DNA sequence: CGGCGGCTTGAAAGGCATCAACATAAGTGG
DNA sequence: CCACTTATGTTGATGCCTTTCAAGCCGCCG
């Protein structure tokens, strides 16, 4: 179904292929759908580059419900957030069949010291994540959802894609009820802004979506 | 009023004082209240360590209203988020009289290559910011506000402190109306969880606040 | 084919925004 | 230093948006 993200397009490829000992330390892991990558409070020792599929991170609230923290998709790097505590803060589970490159942090750090360009690249990638999900603070459900699917389009580099997660996950991530997600998507379709067929999203009026995401109407 | 954060407690002190050329590049700047540090889309060339006071970052929405992005307080580092685009994404303005150390990024990078310990420290500090403000996705206003004032207490290392920003700013940051912020704070006071006197917050029942922040009631 | 997870739709309740009016604090200029 | 002006915070009434609860449908997987 989904295509494998080639090493040649990986954001760390230059370094991975230039250093044999580093490349040897990188392990490619194939995971099934809904396979747990790690638990909350597991010790942090590696981060991951996602070559195919995707994953979600979440915590369990006092009522036993999943609280989605974030999504990580193809070609994105996951795990930087755990550097500062030394252990993961959330659970991580795959959304679909997924392939990741597991990169040991200690060996990565050594390479970081040796290769200035890698350092620049890494700071670039981490910096990017600080402002991720800024649309979470939007007030209306419309705004959040419009911004969310536009964000996915940007991250997947396409204006038609399969939603990698359930409506329940989207709702939890945005702080909305599942029913609200469904209703707003329906209204977007009635207004001919998108078309959804079996979790596949097609953008019909991207300009209108951008307007709604930025607070018009 | 507010005390100056001494260099000896700064998270970058070791490096600043160990390297004379680096120290020479660091400029201390004194800013008045509501003084603009930079605009959105200004070129990124320095980040800042806040020695006293604090600042907020924001964008202007399509209706001309401020949309608060984040707050940065004493002893925190601001600016990492701009590394990846090379320019700032938001406006930054001081909340009160503020002293910052302006650190040129290029010179910082050079020192980063030379000093492994600084690299570790920097990754630690940046990593920390990725998960900042996770409570923004909470559903109820109570939850958001309880989590917010607890977050401030942790960042200011005190259970009684002056709110550095207006209720309007808090509301914009959390996606709430100013009136809602006022009302919820009043209800917290009626329930003897906090006491507020002229923007000064005192915690009376921190356990109850934690419960509300984590979704009880 | 049956069961279950995920999505849809409706009705009702409740939380929060909005509007408005006022109170208080802070800042400004004479 | 006081009078005025502006910014900020409080409180009430109303309406809307979103949640909640309930029921049913659909598609997938064993």
PDB file of C-alpha atoms (C1' of nucleotides) in Angstrom, chain B residues 141 175-177 179-180 183, chain C residues 16-20 25 27:
ATOM      1  CA  UNK B 141     -11.320  25.645  31.056  1.00  0.00           C
ATOM      2  CA  UNK B 175      -7.915  29.565  23.966  1.00  0.00           C
ATOM      3  CA  UNK B 176     -10.347  31.046  26.512  1.00  0.00           C
ATOM      4  CA  UNK B 177     -12.211  34.328  26.855  1.00  0.00           C
ATOM      5  CA  UNK B 179     -14.130  36.600  31.309  1.00  0.00           C
ATOM      6  CA  UNK B 180     -13.781  32.847  31.595  1.00  0.00           C
ATOM      7  CA  UNK B 183     -14.605  33.472  36.497  1.00  0.00           C
TER       8      UNK B 183
ATOM      9  C1'  DC C  16     -18.114  28.732  27.309  1.00  0.00           C
ATOM     10  C1'  DA C  17     -18.274  32.932  24.271  1.00  0.00           C
ATOM     11  C1'  DT C  18     -20.328  37.100  23.520  1.00  0.00           C
ATOM     12  C1'  DC C  19     -22.307  41.409  24.715  1.00  0.00           C
ATOM     13  C1'  DA C  20     -22.945  44.875  28.049  1.00  0.00           C
ATOM     14  C1'  DA C  25      -6.002  49.739  38.677  1.00  0.00           C
ATOM     15  C1'  DG C  27      -0.587  55.232  33.240  1.00  0.00           C
TER      16       DG C  27
END
